[in-house]
PDB file of C-alpha atoms and ligand atoms in Angstrom:
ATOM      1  CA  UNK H 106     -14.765  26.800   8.692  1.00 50.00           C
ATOM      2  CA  UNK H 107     -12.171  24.807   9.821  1.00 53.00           C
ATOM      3  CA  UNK H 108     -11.974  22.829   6.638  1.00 55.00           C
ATOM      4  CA  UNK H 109     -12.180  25.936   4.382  1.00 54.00           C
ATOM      5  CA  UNK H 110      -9.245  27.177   6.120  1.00 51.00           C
ATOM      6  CA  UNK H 111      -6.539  24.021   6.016  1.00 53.00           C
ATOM      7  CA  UNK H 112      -7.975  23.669   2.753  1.00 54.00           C
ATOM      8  CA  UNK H 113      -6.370  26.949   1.838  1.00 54.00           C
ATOM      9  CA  UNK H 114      -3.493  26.742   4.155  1.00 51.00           C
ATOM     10  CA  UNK H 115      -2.602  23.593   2.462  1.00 53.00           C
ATOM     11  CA  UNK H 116      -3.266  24.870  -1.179  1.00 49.00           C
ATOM     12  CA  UNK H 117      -0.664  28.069  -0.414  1.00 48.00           C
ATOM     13  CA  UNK H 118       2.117  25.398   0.622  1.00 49.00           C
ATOM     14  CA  UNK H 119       2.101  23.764  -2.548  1.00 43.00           C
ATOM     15  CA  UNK H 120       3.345  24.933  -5.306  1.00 41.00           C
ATOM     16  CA  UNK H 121       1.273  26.103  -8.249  1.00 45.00           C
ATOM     17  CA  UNK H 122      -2.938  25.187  -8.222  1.00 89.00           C
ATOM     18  CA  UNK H 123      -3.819  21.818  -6.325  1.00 93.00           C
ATOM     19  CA  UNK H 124      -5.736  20.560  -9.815  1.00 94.00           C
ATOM     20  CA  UNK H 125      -2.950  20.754 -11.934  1.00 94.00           C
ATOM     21  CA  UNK H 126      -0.374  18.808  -8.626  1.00 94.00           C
ATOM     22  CA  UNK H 127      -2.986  15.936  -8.778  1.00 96.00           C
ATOM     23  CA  UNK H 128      -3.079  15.575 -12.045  1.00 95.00           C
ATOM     24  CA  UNK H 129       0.942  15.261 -12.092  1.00 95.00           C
ATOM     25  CA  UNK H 130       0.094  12.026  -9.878  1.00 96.00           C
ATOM     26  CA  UNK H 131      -2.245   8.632  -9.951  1.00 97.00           C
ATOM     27  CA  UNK H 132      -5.399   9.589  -9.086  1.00 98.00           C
ATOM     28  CA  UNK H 133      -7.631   7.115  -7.417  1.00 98.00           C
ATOM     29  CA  UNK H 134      -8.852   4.177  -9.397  1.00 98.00           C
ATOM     30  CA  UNK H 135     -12.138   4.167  -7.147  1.00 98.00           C
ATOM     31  CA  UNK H 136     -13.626   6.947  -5.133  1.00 99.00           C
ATOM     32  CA  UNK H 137     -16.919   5.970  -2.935  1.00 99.00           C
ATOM     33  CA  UNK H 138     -18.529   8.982  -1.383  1.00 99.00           C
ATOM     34  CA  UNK H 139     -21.190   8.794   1.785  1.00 99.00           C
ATOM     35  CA  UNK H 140     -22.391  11.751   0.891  1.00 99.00           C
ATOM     36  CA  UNK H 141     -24.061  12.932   4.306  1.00 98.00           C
ATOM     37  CA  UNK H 142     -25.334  16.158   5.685  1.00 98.00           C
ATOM     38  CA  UNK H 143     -28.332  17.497   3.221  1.00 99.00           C
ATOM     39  CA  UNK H 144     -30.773  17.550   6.205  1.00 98.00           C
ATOM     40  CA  UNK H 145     -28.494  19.412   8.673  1.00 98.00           C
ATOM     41  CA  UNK H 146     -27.345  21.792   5.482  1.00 98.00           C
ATOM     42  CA  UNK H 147     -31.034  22.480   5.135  1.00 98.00           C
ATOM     43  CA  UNK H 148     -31.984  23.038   9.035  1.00 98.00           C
ATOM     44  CA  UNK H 149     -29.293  25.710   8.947  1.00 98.00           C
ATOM     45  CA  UNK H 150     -30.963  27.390   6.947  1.00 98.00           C
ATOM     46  CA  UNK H 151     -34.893  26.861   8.102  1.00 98.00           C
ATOM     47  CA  UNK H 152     -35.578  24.815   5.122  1.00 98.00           C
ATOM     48  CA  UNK H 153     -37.209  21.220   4.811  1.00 98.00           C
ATOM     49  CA  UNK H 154     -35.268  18.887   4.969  1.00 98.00           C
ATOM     50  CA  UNK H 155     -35.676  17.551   1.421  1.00 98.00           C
ATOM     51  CA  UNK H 156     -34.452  21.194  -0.003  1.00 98.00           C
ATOM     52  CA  UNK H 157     -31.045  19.412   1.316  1.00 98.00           C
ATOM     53  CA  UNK H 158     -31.440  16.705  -0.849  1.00 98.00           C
ATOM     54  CA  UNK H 159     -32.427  18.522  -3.788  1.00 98.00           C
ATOM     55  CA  UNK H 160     -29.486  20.755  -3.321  1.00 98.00           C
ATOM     56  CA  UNK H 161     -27.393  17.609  -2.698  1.00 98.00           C
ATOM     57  CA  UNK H 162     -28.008  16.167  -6.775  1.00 98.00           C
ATOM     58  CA  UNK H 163     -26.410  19.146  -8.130  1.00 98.00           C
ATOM     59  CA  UNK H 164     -23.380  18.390  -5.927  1.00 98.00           C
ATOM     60  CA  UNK H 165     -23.679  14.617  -7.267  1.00 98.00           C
ATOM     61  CA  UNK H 166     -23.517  16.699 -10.985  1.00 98.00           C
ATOM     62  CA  UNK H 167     -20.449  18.847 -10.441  1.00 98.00           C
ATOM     63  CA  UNK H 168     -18.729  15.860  -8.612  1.00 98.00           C
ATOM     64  CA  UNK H 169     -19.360  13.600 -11.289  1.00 98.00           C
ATOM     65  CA  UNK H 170     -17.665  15.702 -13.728  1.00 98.00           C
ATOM     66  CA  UNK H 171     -14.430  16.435 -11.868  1.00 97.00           C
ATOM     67  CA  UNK H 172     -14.668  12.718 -11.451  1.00 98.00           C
ATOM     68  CA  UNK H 173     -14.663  12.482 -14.811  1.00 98.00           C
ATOM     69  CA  UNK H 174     -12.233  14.610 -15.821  1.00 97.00           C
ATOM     70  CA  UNK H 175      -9.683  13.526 -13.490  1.00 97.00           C
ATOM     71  CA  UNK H 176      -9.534  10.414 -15.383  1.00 98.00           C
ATOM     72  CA  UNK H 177     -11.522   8.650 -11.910  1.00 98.00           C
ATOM     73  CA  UNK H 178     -12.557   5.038 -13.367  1.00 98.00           C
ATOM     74  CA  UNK H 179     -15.230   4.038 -10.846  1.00 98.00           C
ATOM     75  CA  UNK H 180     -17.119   6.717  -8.856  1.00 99.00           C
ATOM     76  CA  UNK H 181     -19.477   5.394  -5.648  1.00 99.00           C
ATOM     77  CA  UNK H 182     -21.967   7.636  -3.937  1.00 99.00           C
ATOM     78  CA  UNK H 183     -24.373   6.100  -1.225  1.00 99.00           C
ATOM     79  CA  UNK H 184     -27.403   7.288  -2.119  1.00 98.00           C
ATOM     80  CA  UNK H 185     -30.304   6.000  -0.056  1.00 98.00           C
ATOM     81  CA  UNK H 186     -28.828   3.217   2.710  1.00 98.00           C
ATOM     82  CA  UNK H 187     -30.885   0.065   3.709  1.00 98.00           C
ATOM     83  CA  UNK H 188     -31.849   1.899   7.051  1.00 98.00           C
ATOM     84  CA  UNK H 189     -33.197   5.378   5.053  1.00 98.00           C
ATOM     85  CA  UNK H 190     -36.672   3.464   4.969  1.00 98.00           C
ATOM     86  CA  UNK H 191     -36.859   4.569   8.773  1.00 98.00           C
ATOM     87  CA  UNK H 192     -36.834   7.803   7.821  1.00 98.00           C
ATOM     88  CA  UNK H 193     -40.381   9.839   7.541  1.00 98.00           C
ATOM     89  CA  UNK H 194     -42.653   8.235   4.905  1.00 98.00           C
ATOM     90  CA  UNK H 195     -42.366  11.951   3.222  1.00 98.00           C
ATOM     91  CA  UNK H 196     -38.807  12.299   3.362  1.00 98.00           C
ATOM     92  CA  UNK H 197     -38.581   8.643   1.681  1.00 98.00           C
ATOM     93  CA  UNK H 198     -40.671   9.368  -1.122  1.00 98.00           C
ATOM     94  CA  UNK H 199     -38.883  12.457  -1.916  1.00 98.00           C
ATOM     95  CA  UNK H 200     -35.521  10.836  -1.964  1.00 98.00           C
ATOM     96  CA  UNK H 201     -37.303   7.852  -4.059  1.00 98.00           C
ATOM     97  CA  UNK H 202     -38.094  10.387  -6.727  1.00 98.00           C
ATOM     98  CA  UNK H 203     -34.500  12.293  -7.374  1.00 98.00           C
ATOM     99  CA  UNK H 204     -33.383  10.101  -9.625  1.00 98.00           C
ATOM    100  CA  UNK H 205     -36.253  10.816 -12.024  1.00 98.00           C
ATOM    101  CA  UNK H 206     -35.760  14.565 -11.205  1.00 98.00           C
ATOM    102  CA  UNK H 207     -31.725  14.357 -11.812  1.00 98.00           C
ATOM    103  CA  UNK H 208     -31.364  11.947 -14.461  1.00 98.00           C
ATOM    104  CA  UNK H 209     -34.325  14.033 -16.787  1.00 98.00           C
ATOM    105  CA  UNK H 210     -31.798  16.532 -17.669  1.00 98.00           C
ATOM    106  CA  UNK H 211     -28.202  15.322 -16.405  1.00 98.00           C
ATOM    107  CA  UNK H 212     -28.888  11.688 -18.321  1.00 98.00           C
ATOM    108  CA  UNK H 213     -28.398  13.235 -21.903  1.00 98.00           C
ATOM    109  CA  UNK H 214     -24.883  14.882 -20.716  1.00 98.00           C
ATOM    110  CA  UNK H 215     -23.838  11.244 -19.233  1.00 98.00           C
ATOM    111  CA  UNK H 216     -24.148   9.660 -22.386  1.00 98.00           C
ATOM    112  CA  UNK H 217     -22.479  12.267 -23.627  1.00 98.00           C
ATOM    113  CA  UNK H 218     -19.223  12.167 -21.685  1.00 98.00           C
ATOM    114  CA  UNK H 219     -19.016   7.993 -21.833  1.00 98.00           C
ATOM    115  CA  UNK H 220     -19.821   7.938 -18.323  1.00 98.00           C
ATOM    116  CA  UNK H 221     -21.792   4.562 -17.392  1.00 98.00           C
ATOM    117  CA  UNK H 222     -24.450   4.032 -14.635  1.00 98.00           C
ATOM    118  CA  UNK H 223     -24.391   1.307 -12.587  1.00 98.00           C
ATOM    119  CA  UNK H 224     -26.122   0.468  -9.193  1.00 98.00           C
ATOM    120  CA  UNK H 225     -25.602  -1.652  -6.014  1.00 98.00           C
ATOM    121  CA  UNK H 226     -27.962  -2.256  -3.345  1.00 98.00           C
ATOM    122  CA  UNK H 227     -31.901  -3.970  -3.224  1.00 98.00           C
ATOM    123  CA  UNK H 228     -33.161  -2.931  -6.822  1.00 98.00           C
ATOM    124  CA  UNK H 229     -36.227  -5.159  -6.644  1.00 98.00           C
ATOM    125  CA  UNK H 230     -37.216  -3.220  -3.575  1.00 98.00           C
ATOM    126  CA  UNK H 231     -37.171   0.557  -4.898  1.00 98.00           C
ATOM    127  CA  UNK H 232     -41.036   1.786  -6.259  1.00 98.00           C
ATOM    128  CA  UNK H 233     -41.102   1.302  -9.679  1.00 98.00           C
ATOM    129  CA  UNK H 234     -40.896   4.654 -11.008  1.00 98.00           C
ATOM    130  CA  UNK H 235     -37.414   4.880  -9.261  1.00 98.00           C
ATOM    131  CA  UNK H 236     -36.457   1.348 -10.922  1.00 98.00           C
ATOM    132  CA  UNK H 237     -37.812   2.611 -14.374  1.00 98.00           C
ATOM    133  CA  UNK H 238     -35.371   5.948 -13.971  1.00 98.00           C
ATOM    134  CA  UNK H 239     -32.616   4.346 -13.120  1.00 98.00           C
ATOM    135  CA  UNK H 240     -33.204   1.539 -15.525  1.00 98.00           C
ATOM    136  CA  UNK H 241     -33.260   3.851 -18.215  1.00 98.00           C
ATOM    137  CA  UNK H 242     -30.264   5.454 -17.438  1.00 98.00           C
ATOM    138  CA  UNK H 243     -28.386   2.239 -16.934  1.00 98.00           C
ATOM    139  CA  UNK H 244     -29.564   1.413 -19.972  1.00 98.00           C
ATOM    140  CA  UNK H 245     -28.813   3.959 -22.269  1.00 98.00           C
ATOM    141  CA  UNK H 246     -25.199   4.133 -20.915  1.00 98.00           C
ATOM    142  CA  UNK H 247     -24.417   0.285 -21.298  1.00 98.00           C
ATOM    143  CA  UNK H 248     -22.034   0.262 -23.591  1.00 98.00           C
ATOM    144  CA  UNK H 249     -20.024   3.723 -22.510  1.00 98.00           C
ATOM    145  CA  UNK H 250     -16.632   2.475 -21.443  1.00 98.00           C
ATOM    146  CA  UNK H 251     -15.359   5.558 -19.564  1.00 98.00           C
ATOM    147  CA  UNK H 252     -16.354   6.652 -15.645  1.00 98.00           C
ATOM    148  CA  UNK H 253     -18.368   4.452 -13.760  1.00 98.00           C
ATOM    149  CA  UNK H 254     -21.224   6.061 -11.875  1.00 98.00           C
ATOM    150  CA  UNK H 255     -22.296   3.660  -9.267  1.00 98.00           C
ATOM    151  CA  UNK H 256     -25.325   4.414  -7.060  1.00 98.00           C
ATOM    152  CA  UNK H 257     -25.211   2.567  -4.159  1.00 98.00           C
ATOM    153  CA  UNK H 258     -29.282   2.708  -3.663  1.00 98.00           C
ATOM    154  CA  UNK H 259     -31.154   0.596  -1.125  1.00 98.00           C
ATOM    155  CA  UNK H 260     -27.565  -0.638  -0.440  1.00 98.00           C
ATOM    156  CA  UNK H 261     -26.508  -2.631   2.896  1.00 98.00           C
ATOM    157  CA  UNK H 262     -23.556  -4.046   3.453  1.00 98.00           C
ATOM    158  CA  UNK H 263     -25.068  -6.970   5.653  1.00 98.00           C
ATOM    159  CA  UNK H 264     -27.395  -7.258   3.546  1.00 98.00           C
ATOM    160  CA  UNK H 265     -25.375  -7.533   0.645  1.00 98.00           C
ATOM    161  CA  UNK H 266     -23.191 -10.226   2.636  1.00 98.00           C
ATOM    162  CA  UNK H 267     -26.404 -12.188   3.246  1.00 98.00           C
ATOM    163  CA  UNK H 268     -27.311 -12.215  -0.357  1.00 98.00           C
ATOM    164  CA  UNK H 269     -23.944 -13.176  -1.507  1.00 98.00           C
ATOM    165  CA  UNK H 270     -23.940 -16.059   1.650  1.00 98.00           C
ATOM    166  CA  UNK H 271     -26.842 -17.558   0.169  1.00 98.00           C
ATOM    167  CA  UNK H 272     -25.779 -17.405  -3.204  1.00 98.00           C
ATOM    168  CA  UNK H 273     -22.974 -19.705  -2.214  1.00 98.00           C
ATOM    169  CA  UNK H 274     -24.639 -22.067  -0.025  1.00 98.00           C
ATOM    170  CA  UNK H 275     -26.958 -22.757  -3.305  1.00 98.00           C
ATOM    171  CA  UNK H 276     -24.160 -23.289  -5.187  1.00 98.00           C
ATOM    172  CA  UNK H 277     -22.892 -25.844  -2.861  1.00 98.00           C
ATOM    173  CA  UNK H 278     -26.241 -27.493  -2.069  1.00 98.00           C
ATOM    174  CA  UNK H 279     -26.080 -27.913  -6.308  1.00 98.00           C
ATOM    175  CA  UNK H 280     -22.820 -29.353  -6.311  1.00 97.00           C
ATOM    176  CA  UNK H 281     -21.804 -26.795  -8.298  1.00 98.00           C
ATOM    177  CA  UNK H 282     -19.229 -25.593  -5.675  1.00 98.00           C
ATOM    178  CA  UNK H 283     -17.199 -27.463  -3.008  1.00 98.00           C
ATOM    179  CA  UNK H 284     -16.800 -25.543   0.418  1.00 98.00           C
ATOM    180  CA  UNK H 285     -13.551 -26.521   0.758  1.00 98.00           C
ATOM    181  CA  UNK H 286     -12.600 -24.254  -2.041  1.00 98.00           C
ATOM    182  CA  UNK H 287     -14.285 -21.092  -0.596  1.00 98.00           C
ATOM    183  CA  UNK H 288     -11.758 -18.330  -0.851  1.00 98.00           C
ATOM    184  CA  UNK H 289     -11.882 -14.390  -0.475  1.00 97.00           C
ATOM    185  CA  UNK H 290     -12.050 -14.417  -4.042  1.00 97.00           C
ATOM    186  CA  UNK H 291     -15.368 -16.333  -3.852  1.00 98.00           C
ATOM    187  CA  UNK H 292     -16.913 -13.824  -1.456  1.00 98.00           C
ATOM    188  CA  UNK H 293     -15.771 -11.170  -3.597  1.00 98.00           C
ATOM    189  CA  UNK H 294     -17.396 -12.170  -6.800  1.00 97.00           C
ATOM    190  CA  UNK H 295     -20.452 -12.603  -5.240  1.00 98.00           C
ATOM    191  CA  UNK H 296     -20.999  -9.547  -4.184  1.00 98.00           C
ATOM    192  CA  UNK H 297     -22.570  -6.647  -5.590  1.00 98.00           C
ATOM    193  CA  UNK H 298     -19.851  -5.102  -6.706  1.00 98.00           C
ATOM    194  CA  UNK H 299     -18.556  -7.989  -8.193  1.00 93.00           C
ATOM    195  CA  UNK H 300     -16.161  -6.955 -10.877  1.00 91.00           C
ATOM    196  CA  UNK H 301     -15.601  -3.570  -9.781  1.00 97.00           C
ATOM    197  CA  UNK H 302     -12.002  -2.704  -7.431  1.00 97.00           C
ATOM    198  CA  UNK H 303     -12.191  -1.859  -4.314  1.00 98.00           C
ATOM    199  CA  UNK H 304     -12.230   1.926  -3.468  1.00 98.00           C
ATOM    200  CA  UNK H 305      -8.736   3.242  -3.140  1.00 98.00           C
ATOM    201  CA  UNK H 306     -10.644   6.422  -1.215  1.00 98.00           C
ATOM    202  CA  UNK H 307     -13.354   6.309   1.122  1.00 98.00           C
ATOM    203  CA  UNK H 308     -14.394  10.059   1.611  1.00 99.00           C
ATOM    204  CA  UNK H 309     -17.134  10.799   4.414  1.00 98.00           C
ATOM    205  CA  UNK H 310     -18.896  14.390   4.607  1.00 98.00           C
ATOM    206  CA  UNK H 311     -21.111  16.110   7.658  1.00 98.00           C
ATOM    207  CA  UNK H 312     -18.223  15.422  10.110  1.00 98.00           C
ATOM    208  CA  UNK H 313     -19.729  11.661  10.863  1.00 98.00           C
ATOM    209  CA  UNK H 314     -16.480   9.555  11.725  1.00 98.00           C
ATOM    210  CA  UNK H 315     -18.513   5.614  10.807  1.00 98.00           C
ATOM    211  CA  UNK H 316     -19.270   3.857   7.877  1.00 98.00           C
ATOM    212  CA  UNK H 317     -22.638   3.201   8.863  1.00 98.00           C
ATOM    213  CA  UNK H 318     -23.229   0.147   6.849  1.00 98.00           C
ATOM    214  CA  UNK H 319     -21.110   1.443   3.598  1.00 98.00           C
ATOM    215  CA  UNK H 320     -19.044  -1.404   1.510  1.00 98.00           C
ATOM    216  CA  UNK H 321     -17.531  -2.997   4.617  1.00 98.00           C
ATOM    217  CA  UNK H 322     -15.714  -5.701   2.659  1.00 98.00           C
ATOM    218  CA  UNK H 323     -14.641  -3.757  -0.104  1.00 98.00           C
ATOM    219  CA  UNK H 324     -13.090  -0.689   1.843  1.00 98.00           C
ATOM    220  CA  UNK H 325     -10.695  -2.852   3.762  1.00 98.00           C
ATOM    221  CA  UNK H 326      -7.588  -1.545   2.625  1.00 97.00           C
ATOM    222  CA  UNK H 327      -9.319   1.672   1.126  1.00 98.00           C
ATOM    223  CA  UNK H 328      -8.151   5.123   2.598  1.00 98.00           C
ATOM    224  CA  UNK H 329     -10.234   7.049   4.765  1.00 98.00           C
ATOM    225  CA  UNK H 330     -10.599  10.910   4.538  1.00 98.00           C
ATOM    226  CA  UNK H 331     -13.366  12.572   6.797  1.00 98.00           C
ATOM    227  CA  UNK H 332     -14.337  16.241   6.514  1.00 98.00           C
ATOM    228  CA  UNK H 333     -17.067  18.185   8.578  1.00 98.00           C
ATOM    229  CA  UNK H 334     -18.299  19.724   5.154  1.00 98.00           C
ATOM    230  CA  UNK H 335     -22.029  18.445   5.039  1.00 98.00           C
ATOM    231  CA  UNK H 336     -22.535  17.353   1.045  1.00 98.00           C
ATOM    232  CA  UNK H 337     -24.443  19.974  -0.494  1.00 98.00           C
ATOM    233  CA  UNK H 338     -21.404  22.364   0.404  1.00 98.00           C
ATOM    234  CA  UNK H 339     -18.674  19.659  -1.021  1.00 98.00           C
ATOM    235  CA  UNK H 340     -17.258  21.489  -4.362  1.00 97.00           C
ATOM    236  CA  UNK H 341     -15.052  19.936  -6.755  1.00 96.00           C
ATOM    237  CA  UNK H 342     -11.870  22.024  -4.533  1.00 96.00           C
ATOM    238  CA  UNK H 343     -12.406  19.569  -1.382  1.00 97.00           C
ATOM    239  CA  UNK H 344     -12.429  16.247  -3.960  1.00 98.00           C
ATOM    240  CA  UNK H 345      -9.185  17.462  -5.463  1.00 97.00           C
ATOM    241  CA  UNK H 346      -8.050  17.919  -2.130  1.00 97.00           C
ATOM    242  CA  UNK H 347      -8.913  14.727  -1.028  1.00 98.00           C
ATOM    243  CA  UNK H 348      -7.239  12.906  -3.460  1.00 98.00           C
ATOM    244  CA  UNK H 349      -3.849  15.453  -2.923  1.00 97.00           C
ATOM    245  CA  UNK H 350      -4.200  13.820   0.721  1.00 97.00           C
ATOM    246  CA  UNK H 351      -4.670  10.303  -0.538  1.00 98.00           C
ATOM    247  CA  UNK H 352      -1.669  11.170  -3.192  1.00 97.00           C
ATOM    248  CA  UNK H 353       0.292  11.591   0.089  1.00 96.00           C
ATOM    249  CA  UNK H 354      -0.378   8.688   2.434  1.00 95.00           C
ATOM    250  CA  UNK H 355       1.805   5.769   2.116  1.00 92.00           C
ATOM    251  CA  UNK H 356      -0.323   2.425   1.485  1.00 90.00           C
ATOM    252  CA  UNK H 357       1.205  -0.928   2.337  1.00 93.00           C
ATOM    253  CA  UNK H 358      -1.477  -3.322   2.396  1.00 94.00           C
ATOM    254  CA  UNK H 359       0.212  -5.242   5.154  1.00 95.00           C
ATOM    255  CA  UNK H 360       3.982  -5.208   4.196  1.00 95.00           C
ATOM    256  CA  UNK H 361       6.313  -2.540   4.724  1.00 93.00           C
TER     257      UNK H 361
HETATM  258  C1  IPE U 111     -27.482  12.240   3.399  1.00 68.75           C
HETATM  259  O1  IPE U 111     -27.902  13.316   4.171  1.00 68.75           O
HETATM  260  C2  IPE U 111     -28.538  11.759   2.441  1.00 68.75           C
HETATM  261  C3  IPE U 111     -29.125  10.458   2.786  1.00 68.75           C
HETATM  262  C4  IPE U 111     -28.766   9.708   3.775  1.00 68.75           C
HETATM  263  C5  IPE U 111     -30.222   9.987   1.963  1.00 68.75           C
HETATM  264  P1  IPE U 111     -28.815  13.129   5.456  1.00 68.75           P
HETATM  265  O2  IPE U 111     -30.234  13.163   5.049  1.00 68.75           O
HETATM  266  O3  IPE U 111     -28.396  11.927   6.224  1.00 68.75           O
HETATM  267  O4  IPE U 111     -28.444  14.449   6.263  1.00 68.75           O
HETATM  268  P2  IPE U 111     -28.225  14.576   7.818  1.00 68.75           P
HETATM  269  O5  IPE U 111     -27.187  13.565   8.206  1.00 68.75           O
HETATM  270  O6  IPE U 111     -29.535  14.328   8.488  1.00 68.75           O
HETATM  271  O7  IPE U 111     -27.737  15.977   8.006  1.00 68.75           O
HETATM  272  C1  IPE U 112     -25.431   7.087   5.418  1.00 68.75           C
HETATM  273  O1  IPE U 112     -25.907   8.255   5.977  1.00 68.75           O
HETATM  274  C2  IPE U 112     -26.264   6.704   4.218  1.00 68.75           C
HETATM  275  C3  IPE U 112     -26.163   7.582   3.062  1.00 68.75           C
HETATM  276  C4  IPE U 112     -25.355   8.601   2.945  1.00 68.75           C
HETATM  277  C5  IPE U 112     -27.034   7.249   1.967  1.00 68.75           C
HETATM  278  P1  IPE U 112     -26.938   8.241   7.199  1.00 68.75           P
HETATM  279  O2  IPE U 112     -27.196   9.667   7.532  1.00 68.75           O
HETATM  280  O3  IPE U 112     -28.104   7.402   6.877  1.00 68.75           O
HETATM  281  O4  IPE U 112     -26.076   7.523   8.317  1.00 68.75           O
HETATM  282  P2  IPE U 112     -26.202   7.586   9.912  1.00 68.75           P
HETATM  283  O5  IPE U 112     -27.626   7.293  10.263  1.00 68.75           O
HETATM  284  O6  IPE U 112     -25.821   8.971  10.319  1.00 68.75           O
HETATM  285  O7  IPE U 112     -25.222   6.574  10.410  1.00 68.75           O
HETATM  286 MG1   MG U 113     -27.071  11.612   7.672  1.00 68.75          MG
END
């Protein structure tokens, strides 16, 4: 309520609609999204909890396209975390089969609009009829060279960190790196997201201030914007909003 209500507070002070003042400005190069909240959005309303997940991919759908059309160049959502496997062997499977579900009829509109799928996190570790769905989808959008659509799935940041530690140390047991030349640079490329930027905007939902294990290299610098919206309630008016805050803040990256 809160939100909904310096959301339209704000949008009155400026002048003209809030898409068309963030368009007059850079928009973020990366967004990464933790989209949280689909149980609690579901116990509100005496559903399972999965109906909060399945209302949560049309959310990733409308998100995606103002991503899109923003001119956004890489777009992150945490999908499934390294510590979702806790969760109740139902619940799990569920989640484990929305890609299938999402990508059967949003896939053909991806390829489409240029957009490209890519993924972070444990692939080898998903069932295989996740890895086939989101293979095929990666696939088929190889070679589109406009928004990146990056599911972080089975992602961890430690565990990402330990993959890209070991990666190293084999290099230098090969010889094929010296340690003394181990710079941030190093770390960097050997991480999942390898060539992609940083996030410029780190955007939390459900009202959860942590990052619970979300990119924790990566978003050093990024900017953080929180909002107690749980994520199958986020609509394309709180992203453009986020980025009119992040349009706002002054970034210095150290200096002055
Ligand atoms: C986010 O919503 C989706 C995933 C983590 C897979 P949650 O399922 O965490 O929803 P809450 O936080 O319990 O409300
Ligand atoms: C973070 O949400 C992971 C994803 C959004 C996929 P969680 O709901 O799993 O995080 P915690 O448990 O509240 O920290
Ligand atoms: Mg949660």
């Amino acid at each position: 309520m809160i939100d909904k209500l310096l959301f339209w507070k704000k949008k009155k002070e400026i002048s003209g609609d809030l898409l068309e003042e963030v368009q007059k400005h850079p928009v973020p190069r990366h967004i990464a999204i933790i989209m949280d909240g689909n149980g609690r959005w579901a116990k509100k309303r005496a559903m399972p909890r999965i109906a909060g997940h399945h209302e949560g991919t049309k959310v990733v759908q409308r998100i995606t396209r103002i991503a899109d059309k923003l001119g956004v160049e890489v777009l992150t959502l945490y999908a499934f975390s390294t510590e979702n496997w806790k969760r109740p062997q139902g619940e799990v499977d569920y989640l484990m089969k929305l890609p299938e579900q999402m990508f059967s009829t949003f896939l053909p509109e991806l390829i489409e609009k240029n957009v490209r799928v890519q993924t972070i996190g444990n692939f080898d570790k998903l069932p295989s009829h996740t890895q086939r769905a989101v293979q095929k989808a990666m696939d088929d959008t190889k070679h589109n060279t406009g928004l990146i659509l990056n599911f972080a799935l089975n992602y961890g940041s430690r565990d990402e960190m330990v993959q890209a530690v070991r990666k190293i140390a084999e290099e230098c047991k090969e010889n094929q790196l010296d340690a003394n030349d181990i710079n941030e640079e190093t770390i960097a490329s050997h991480l999942m997201t390898n060539k992609i930027e940083d996030p410029d905007l780190l955007i939390r939902t459900s009202g959860e201030i942590r990052i619970s294990n979300f990119m924790l290299w990566q978003i050093a610098y990024s900017e953080l914007w929180f909002t107690n919206v749980l994520w199958p309630d986020f609509t394309e008016e709180h992203l453009v909003q986020a980025i009119y805050d992040f349009q706002h803040r002054g970034r210095r990256f150290g200096g002055i």
